């Protein structure tokens, strides 16, 4: 089975790419979710929740999530439902208020939290 | 398991030569408390400030709020596995400095949250404005990483609460309340005609700044399990959750969990409150399946007619909430879920990130996106500059006169998902 980390977090790429195949994209939070959705349509399933963390989608610029291939070729409807609901929620938040332009120190904090949220999972699945 | 809570009513807090409770006033020896907290070499500097109800004071960024308690009779100590040694708590007698709290503040990360106003419109949204607060303003060593910083603050708050709680050890309480839960079969035998109800409490457990500890164990490494509600009154569950001020459960919330209190209140009258299950809210979807399977299995095993499920946090836990609800309903057990909403500023958007037709009985703690203007206060305890980088705030949130325009999510406890607040919605 193939496991992929999809992320826009440069710290995740730096720290986790030696542990798992990492696809870094220099895109916004919403786009990361859309990339993951496209993979789900190709037969992958979600391993981590797209809205991991209580930091809101219009608060943190960073998102990392883990997907995996499945033996069945059919679409995993649970994963699809979760990613679509997460995209709806993200749109709701960003329409309400745009993500602020954070300074470097704050960006680093968000990157660290983003990694923390998936690191414990990564250690268990690889 | 039977626990007596002896409430010592505190209506004022003052600095004094000796830490003691005298005639409803908590006196705090500041030097001694500073000395105690400074023993942690990770903390460079600590100051202690007092904030009383009605004062023109803003405390921010608030990390945790803790009620001072002390074990008077029975095994174990408050915060077992963290401060006291591991021992089953929840029996005997515990004294509570009711009306007092320790509040920790500190800049763990650059973005911030957690406002407690002691007066004005903001004070109406947080229960902590009604307390006599002993506030720890902690400055860590310069090179301290976020993990260590959060832990240092967490431990400082707990240690201070234990220190103050000790002052109530030999004081005669103003009131004594008794809480007792019987072994399951005896409870069923005692009230055979009342509906059997359990409480499923979901604990935040996602990672850095999103953790909860049960007897010192990180909740993300646990399976759903049974716990006696009185154990929680002795501090079996503590908060390491610093994110999402409005709907995180502080340690104070855990100690005073209103769902537990209300279920006890109706126990033997309208319901038979037979037990409690704790479960986590992990990021790994397989964990969600496993934990919610387990919560449903335990509910079925208890043979209950209904459960109350409370959530903590937003987004990721919405999925756990709905999984718990659906799986328990499918066992033929009625559920009521307690949550809060992010429904946009006008309240018209979808409230949760997940939903199911079986989730047809919902209690809400309010809409966290609602906007409020907080007027300037005479005094700020903590740090003022993070307000522009506060969750629920935005560029320009902090005005020149010191007033702040923020969403309710910035206010500590505003939309608490245990119902420890005043906001709700009613449907007819």
XYZ file of C-alpha atoms in Angstrom:
554
model
C 0.000 0.000 0.000
C 1.219 3.454 -0.820
C 1.017 6.174 1.819
C 1.378 9.838 0.912
C 1.623 12.968 3.027
C 0.065 15.923 1.262
C 1.141 19.243 2.727
C 1.729 22.935 2.178
C 3.804 23.074 5.355
C 7.516 23.551 4.567
C 8.466 22.243 8.025
C 6.556 19.021 7.359
C 8.468 18.567 4.126
C 11.741 19.135 5.938
C 11.041 16.923 8.931
C 8.783 14.176 7.644
C 9.852 13.500 4.055
C 12.432 10.969 5.256
C 9.645 9.002 6.956
C 6.906 9.098 4.335
C 6.478 9.999 0.674
C 5.750 13.709 0.939
C 4.054 15.774 -1.723
C 4.715 19.400 -0.914
C 2.574 21.985 -2.702
C 3.076 25.707 -2.291
C -0.670 26.373 -2.191
C -3.273 27.569 0.299
C -5.186 25.470 2.858
C -8.217 24.957 0.618
C -6.094 23.768 -2.292
C -4.428 21.102 -0.104
C -7.871 19.697 0.645
C -8.792 19.792 -3.050
C -5.613 17.908 -3.986
C -6.510 15.256 -1.402
C -10.052 15.087 -2.761
C -8.695 14.391 -6.235
C -6.645 11.502 -4.864
C -9.738 10.090 -3.144
C -11.489 10.061 -6.514
C -8.546 8.045 -7.831
C -9.031 5.366 -5.161
C -7.097 6.657 -2.163
C -8.597 6.921 1.304
C -8.019 9.458 4.040
C -6.042 8.327 7.056
C -6.211 11.604 8.991
C -9.018 14.090 9.445
C -8.707 17.075 7.091
C -9.799 19.499 9.815
C -7.284 18.217 12.357
C -6.678 20.758 15.118
C -8.895 23.334 16.719
C -7.001 26.079 14.920
C -9.507 27.207 12.345
C -9.176 26.938 8.542
C -9.079 30.753 8.357
C -6.542 30.939 11.156
C -3.716 28.574 10.210
C -2.340 28.715 6.654
C -0.979 25.161 6.929
C -2.489 21.758 6.404
C -0.967 18.306 6.276
C -2.947 15.164 5.753
C -2.171 11.539 5.062
C -3.781 9.361 2.399
C -3.273 5.743 1.400
C -4.107 3.518 -1.557
C -6.752 0.865 -1.084
C -7.096 -2.667 -2.364
C -10.548 -1.959 -3.743
C -10.718 0.292 -6.743
C -14.063 1.797 -5.803
C -14.185 5.267 -4.289
C -14.084 5.257 -0.491
C -17.341 7.083 0.214
C -16.502 7.762 3.874
C -13.337 9.584 2.844
C -15.149 11.462 0.116
C -17.882 12.593 2.484
C -15.384 13.791 5.091
C -13.260 15.712 2.580
C -16.309 17.351 0.980
C -17.711 18.356 4.377
C -14.296 19.707 5.323
C -14.127 21.741 2.111
C -17.578 23.182 2.842
C -16.497 24.087 6.368
C -13.264 25.661 5.136
C -15.155 27.773 2.598
C -17.573 28.865 5.308
C -14.731 30.078 7.522
C -12.783 31.829 4.768
C -15.917 33.540 3.430
C -16.560 34.737 6.979
C -13.044 36.102 7.498
C -9.852 35.733 5.494
C -6.727 34.138 6.964
C -4.550 36.969 8.357
C -1.078 37.731 7.023
C 0.929 36.308 9.903
C 4.507 37.197 10.784
C 7.267 34.573 10.516
C 7.218 33.666 14.230
C 3.498 32.900 14.138
C 3.860 30.961 10.878
C 6.491 28.779 12.524
C 4.128 28.094 15.436
C 1.360 27.036 13.064
C 3.810 24.812 11.194
C 4.868 23.161 14.454
C 1.279 22.537 15.537
C 0.375 21.156 12.094
C 3.221 18.651 12.332
C 2.327 17.691 15.894
C -1.205 16.819 14.823
C -0.091 14.192 12.335
C 3.259 13.082 13.704
C 1.754 10.734 16.271
C -0.286 9.100 13.501
C 2.706 8.764 11.212
C 4.694 6.920 13.839
C 1.956 4.300 14.003
C 1.277 3.649 10.343
C 4.749 3.404 8.849
C -18.283 5.559 45.248
C -19.301 8.412 47.518
C -17.705 11.838 47.680
C -18.536 14.826 49.843
C -17.665 18.214 48.444
C -17.277 20.799 51.180
C -17.692 24.191 49.563
C -15.890 27.037 51.320
C -17.435 30.146 49.829
C -14.822 32.705 48.801
C -16.064 36.238 48.132
C -12.781 38.160 48.111
C -9.088 37.616 47.461
C -6.270 39.684 48.981
C -2.525 39.477 49.372
C -1.449 38.795 52.964
C 1.411 37.611 55.141
C 0.027 34.106 55.328
C -1.944 32.084 52.792
C -5.228 31.340 54.519
C -8.994 31.546 54.299
C -10.586 33.853 56.816
C -14.254 34.731 56.869
C -14.744 34.179 53.132
C -11.576 35.969 52.081
C -8.681 34.096 50.499
C -5.387 35.667 51.578
C -2.405 34.858 49.383
C 1.231 35.101 50.433
C 2.532 36.315 47.102
C 6.196 35.735 47.910
C 5.618 32.137 48.859
C 3.547 31.449 45.742
C 6.108 33.114 43.447
C 8.836 31.072 45.131
C 6.891 27.849 44.541
C 6.296 28.512 40.840
C 9.856 29.777 40.315
C 11.216 26.399 41.385
C 10.588 25.272 37.806
C 13.789 26.175 36.027
C 11.895 26.503 32.748
C 10.166 29.602 34.080
C 12.352 32.709 34.028
C 9.967 35.046 35.752
C 6.574 34.823 37.392
C 4.278 37.477 38.751
C 1.021 37.009 40.634
C -1.895 39.405 40.193
C -5.409 39.418 41.590
C -8.609 40.064 39.636
C -11.996 40.320 41.321
C -15.523 40.375 39.881
C -16.579 43.833 38.730
C -13.061 45.241 38.439
C -12.036 46.956 35.222
C -9.530 44.239 34.378
C -8.860 42.219 31.238
C -6.895 38.959 31.582
C -5.339 37.677 28.339
C -4.128 35.313 26.904
C -5.695 32.852 29.330
C -4.377 29.295 29.113
C -6.078 27.413 31.929
C -8.374 28.102 34.861
C -8.188 25.825 37.899
C -10.274 25.650 41.045
C -8.320 25.185 44.298
C -9.291 21.937 46.013
C -7.829 19.788 48.747
C -8.413 16.190 49.770
C -9.508 16.053 53.401
C -10.564 12.418 53.777
C -10.167 9.371 51.582
C -7.416 7.972 49.387
C -5.291 9.893 46.948
C -4.796 13.560 46.315
C -6.060 16.189 43.874
C -4.748 15.774 40.288
C -3.682 12.139 40.698
C -0.926 10.974 38.385
C 0.088 14.558 37.764
C 0.614 16.287 41.123
C -0.482 13.608 43.605
C 0.698 10.027 43.201
C -1.454 7.646 41.196
C -4.279 6.455 43.420
C -7.992 6.148 42.760
C -9.707 9.335 43.888
C -13.390 10.215 44.135
C -14.266 9.010 47.627
C -14.165 10.603 51.066
C -14.241 14.360 51.371
C -12.765 17.165 49.311
C -12.791 20.844 50.228
C -13.321 23.404 47.499
C -12.486 27.115 47.538
C -15.732 27.912 45.738
C -15.565 31.341 44.131
C -11.772 31.344 43.738
C -9.603 30.259 40.813
C -6.064 30.167 39.532
C -5.736 31.600 36.032
C -2.595 31.017 33.968
C -1.513 33.368 31.209
C 1.427 33.176 28.862
C 2.479 33.413 25.251
C 3.019 29.763 24.359
C 2.748 30.520 20.652
C 2.593 33.689 18.610
C -1.093 33.534 17.839
C -3.192 33.875 20.927
C -6.592 33.632 22.410
C -8.451 33.581 25.641
C -9.897 36.790 27.058
C -11.499 37.083 30.482
C -12.989 40.543 31.178
C -13.948 41.056 34.800
C -16.606 43.660 33.953
C -18.563 44.975 30.947
C -20.280 43.079 28.135
C -17.457 40.529 27.752
C -17.786 39.494 31.400
C -21.281 38.213 30.701
C -19.880 35.605 28.312
C -17.323 34.016 30.624
C -18.068 32.315 33.945
C -14.590 33.236 35.166
C -15.530 36.917 35.515
C -17.560 35.871 38.554
C -14.557 34.418 40.378
C -11.847 35.852 42.604
C -8.884 35.082 40.402
C -5.259 34.563 41.333
C -3.509 35.134 38.018
C -0.078 33.731 37.206
C 1.808 35.724 34.610
C 4.619 33.390 33.617
C 7.571 34.229 31.429
C 9.518 31.181 30.263
C 13.185 30.882 29.416
C 13.940 32.373 26.013
C 14.787 29.128 24.244
C 11.868 27.077 25.556
C 10.031 25.132 22.834
C 6.250 25.217 22.555
C 5.777 21.731 24.064
C 7.848 22.504 27.152
C 6.342 25.954 27.519
C 2.799 24.604 27.515
C 3.748 21.944 30.056
C 5.509 24.447 32.323
C 2.414 26.674 32.346
C 0.104 23.729 32.894
C 2.117 22.502 35.862
C 2.443 26.028 37.317
C -1.341 26.406 37.378
C -1.914 23.021 38.976
C 0.769 23.595 41.617
C -0.682 27.000 42.491
C -4.180 25.523 42.795
C -2.911 22.806 45.155
C -1.021 25.405 47.185
C -4.133 27.578 47.593
C -6.404 24.566 48.115
C -4.360 23.527 51.152
C -5.579 26.731 52.843
C -9.046 25.177 52.963
C -8.014 21.924 54.587
C -8.977 22.864 58.147
C -11.718 25.347 57.344
C -15.323 24.410 58.086
C -17.189 24.437 54.758
C -20.260 26.642 54.286
C -22.061 23.766 52.619
C -21.512 20.075 52.043
C -22.814 18.301 48.968
C -22.833 14.548 48.554
C -22.393 12.652 45.318
C -22.732 8.922 45.173
C -22.795 6.416 42.393
C -23.467 2.786 43.142
C -22.113 -0.293 41.389
C -24.149 -0.754 38.207
C -26.306 -3.694 39.329
C -27.115 -2.061 42.663
C -28.037 1.186 40.962
C -30.392 -0.639 38.595
C -31.895 -2.515 41.541
C -32.417 0.690 43.526
C -34.341 2.577 40.833
C -35.842 -0.153 38.634
C -38.466 2.126 37.111
C -36.300 5.069 36.133
C -34.618 5.351 32.710
C -30.959 4.396 32.937
C -28.690 7.167 31.683
C -24.944 7.354 31.088
C -22.699 10.245 30.161
C -20.160 9.990 27.339
C -17.526 12.691 27.632
C -15.294 13.316 24.635
C -11.803 14.566 25.479
C -9.672 16.753 23.236
C -6.669 14.644 22.207
C -5.160 15.765 18.912
C -1.614 16.888 19.702
C 0.393 19.935 20.742
C -1.872 22.396 22.597
C -4.773 19.991 22.020
C -4.346 17.464 24.814
C -6.139 16.160 27.885
C -4.729 13.936 30.609
C -6.524 11.221 32.581
C -4.678 10.254 35.758
C -1.630 11.669 33.973
C -2.088 9.597 30.806
C -2.282 11.396 27.482
C -5.881 10.760 26.362
C -4.900 10.164 22.730
C -3.163 6.978 23.829
C -6.254 5.567 25.520
C -9.223 3.472 24.528
C -12.672 4.590 25.636
C -13.185 3.529 29.212
C -15.382 3.823 32.271
C -14.719 6.364 35.000
C -16.617 7.340 38.113
C -17.923 10.889 37.894
C -16.670 11.664 41.398
C -13.099 10.879 40.291
C -13.329 13.847 37.963
C -14.331 16.106 40.873
C -10.951 15.234 42.428
C -9.024 16.207 39.318
C -8.675 12.872 37.504
C -8.959 14.802 34.220
C -6.874 17.896 33.534
C -6.671 20.165 30.529
C -3.647 20.620 28.312
C -5.855 22.247 25.704
C -4.831 25.779 24.811
C -6.651 26.192 21.513
C -10.160 27.419 20.840
C -10.780 29.492 23.980
C -14.552 29.576 23.687
C -15.136 25.833 23.622
C -12.153 24.244 25.281
C -12.707 22.587 28.631
C -10.395 24.147 31.182
C -9.445 22.132 34.244
C -12.050 24.231 36.101
C -14.720 22.972 33.691
C -13.678 19.369 34.274
C -13.761 19.759 38.061
C -17.193 21.387 37.851
C -18.602 19.503 34.857
C -22.218 20.740 34.804
C -23.484 17.676 32.929
C -22.280 15.460 35.776
C -23.796 17.801 38.351
C -27.130 17.974 36.540
C -27.267 14.203 36.065
C -26.613 13.747 39.799
C -29.293 16.367 40.507
C -31.908 14.319 38.629
C -30.574 10.956 39.802
C -33.269 9.036 41.648
C -35.913 11.556 40.556
C -36.311 11.519 36.780
C -33.385 9.322 35.817
C -31.006 6.681 37.066
C -27.497 8.043 36.376
C -25.597 4.772 36.190
C -22.192 5.646 34.824
C -19.797 7.550 32.689
C -17.608 6.780 29.670
C -14.663 8.850 28.501
C -13.503 8.719 24.903
C -10.991 10.640 22.811
C -10.939 12.789 19.655
C -7.876 11.665 17.712
C -6.751 12.808 14.285
C -6.242 9.285 12.911
C -9.527 8.161 11.363
C -8.943 4.550 12.453
C -8.748 5.783 16.051
C -12.066 7.580 15.609
C -13.680 4.361 14.440
C -12.110 2.365 17.261
C -12.952 4.839 20.027
C -16.539 5.367 18.907
C -17.021 1.587 18.490
C -15.818 1.225 22.046
C -18.057 4.008 23.396
C -21.038 2.309 21.753
C -20.062 -1.136 23.072
C -19.682 0.182 26.617
C -23.021 2.005 26.408
C -24.669 -1.212 25.289
C -22.913 -3.193 28.007
C -24.174 -0.764 30.655
C -27.662 -1.461 29.340
C -28.661 2.191 29.369
C -31.742 3.732 27.803
C -30.065 6.995 26.936
C -26.755 8.835 26.915
C -25.653 12.442 26.934
C -22.585 13.023 24.727
C -20.473 16.147 25.112
C -17.881 17.325 22.603
C -14.753 19.430 22.965
C -13.466 21.558 20.115
C -14.366 22.053 16.478
C -13.987 20.366 13.082
C -12.139 17.103 13.601
C -14.161 16.296 16.785
C -17.428 16.927 14.919
C -16.715 13.634 13.157
C -16.143 11.821 16.481
C -19.323 13.377 17.853
C -21.457 12.133 14.990
C -19.770 8.696 15.001
C -20.489 8.334 18.729
C -24.054 9.519 18.286
C -24.860 7.293 15.304
C -23.225 4.140 16.664
C -24.900 4.493 20.057
C -28.290 5.258 18.473
C -27.913 2.141 16.344
C -27.643 0.130 19.562
C -31.180 1.306 20.323
C -30.002 3.895 22.850
C -31.306 7.454 22.668
C -28.684 10.203 22.523
C -28.508 13.907 23.244
C -25.406 15.670 21.948
C -23.929 18.835 23.459
C -21.854 20.982 21.105
C -21.402 24.574 19.932
C -21.638 26.205 16.538
C -19.513 28.002 13.963
C -22.439 29.228 11.952
C -20.986 32.446 10.503
C -21.517 35.926 11.885
C -25.205 35.895 11.006
C -25.686 32.374 12.372
C -27.138 31.213 9.060
C -24.453 28.743 7.958
C -24.169 25.023 8.637
C -23.087 24.756 12.283
C -21.026 21.570 12.360
C -18.581 19.944 9.951
C -20.530 16.678 10.153
C -24.172 15.710 10.571
C -26.584 12.783 10.574
C -30.372 12.438 10.827
C -29.895 10.341 13.989
C -28.420 13.390 15.726
C -31.884 14.769 16.328
C -31.490 15.974 19.908
C -28.878 18.701 20.167
C -27.956 21.178 22.876
C -25.826 24.082 21.654
C -23.514 26.298 23.652
C -23.948 29.145 21.147
C -22.457 30.528 17.936
C -18.723 31.174 18.280
C -18.657 33.413 15.173
C -20.908 36.029 16.744
C -19.070 39.375 16.937
C -18.772 41.424 20.096
C -17.074 44.723 20.971
C -15.214 44.717 24.255
C -14.649 48.205 25.694
C -11.220 49.173 27.064
C -10.352 48.125 30.615
C -8.298 50.138 33.112
C -5.865 47.299 33.645
C -4.546 44.441 31.532
C -3.118 41.367 33.205
C -1.002 39.270 30.871
C 0.017 40.493 27.458
C -1.782 43.071 25.354
C 0.018 42.893 22.051
C -1.259 39.465 20.962
C -4.815 40.734 20.667
C -4.389 41.445 16.971
C -3.253 37.878 16.548
C -6.012 36.377 18.618
C -8.288 33.629 17.349
C -11.537 35.286 16.385
C -9.729 38.587 16.051
C -8.384 40.189 12.904
C -6.187 43.047 11.758
C -7.615 46.124 13.377
C -9.324 44.182 16.162
C -7.459 46.205 18.750
C -8.525 49.826 18.483
C -6.516 52.841 19.628
C -8.638 53.339 22.735
C -7.993 49.742 23.799
C -11.376 48.349 22.817
C -11.415 45.088 20.885
C -13.779 43.774 18.235
C -13.685 39.992 18.228
C -15.748 36.920 17.601
C -17.018 35.157 20.716
C -14.470 32.413 20.082
C -11.820 34.651 21.653
C -13.564 34.688 25.034
C -12.636 31.899 27.427
C -15.583 29.597 28.002
C -18.098 31.628 25.922
C -19.596 28.681 24.024
C -18.469 25.857 26.300
C -19.659 22.465 25.128
C -20.386 21.180 28.613
C -22.997 23.933 28.895
C -20.995 25.880 31.484
C -22.195 29.156 30.020
C -25.342 31.163 29.413
C -25.718 30.867 25.653
C -28.038 28.406 23.992
C -30.710 28.154 21.355
C -34.192 26.799 21.768
C -36.305 25.197 19.085
C -40.045 24.835 19.377
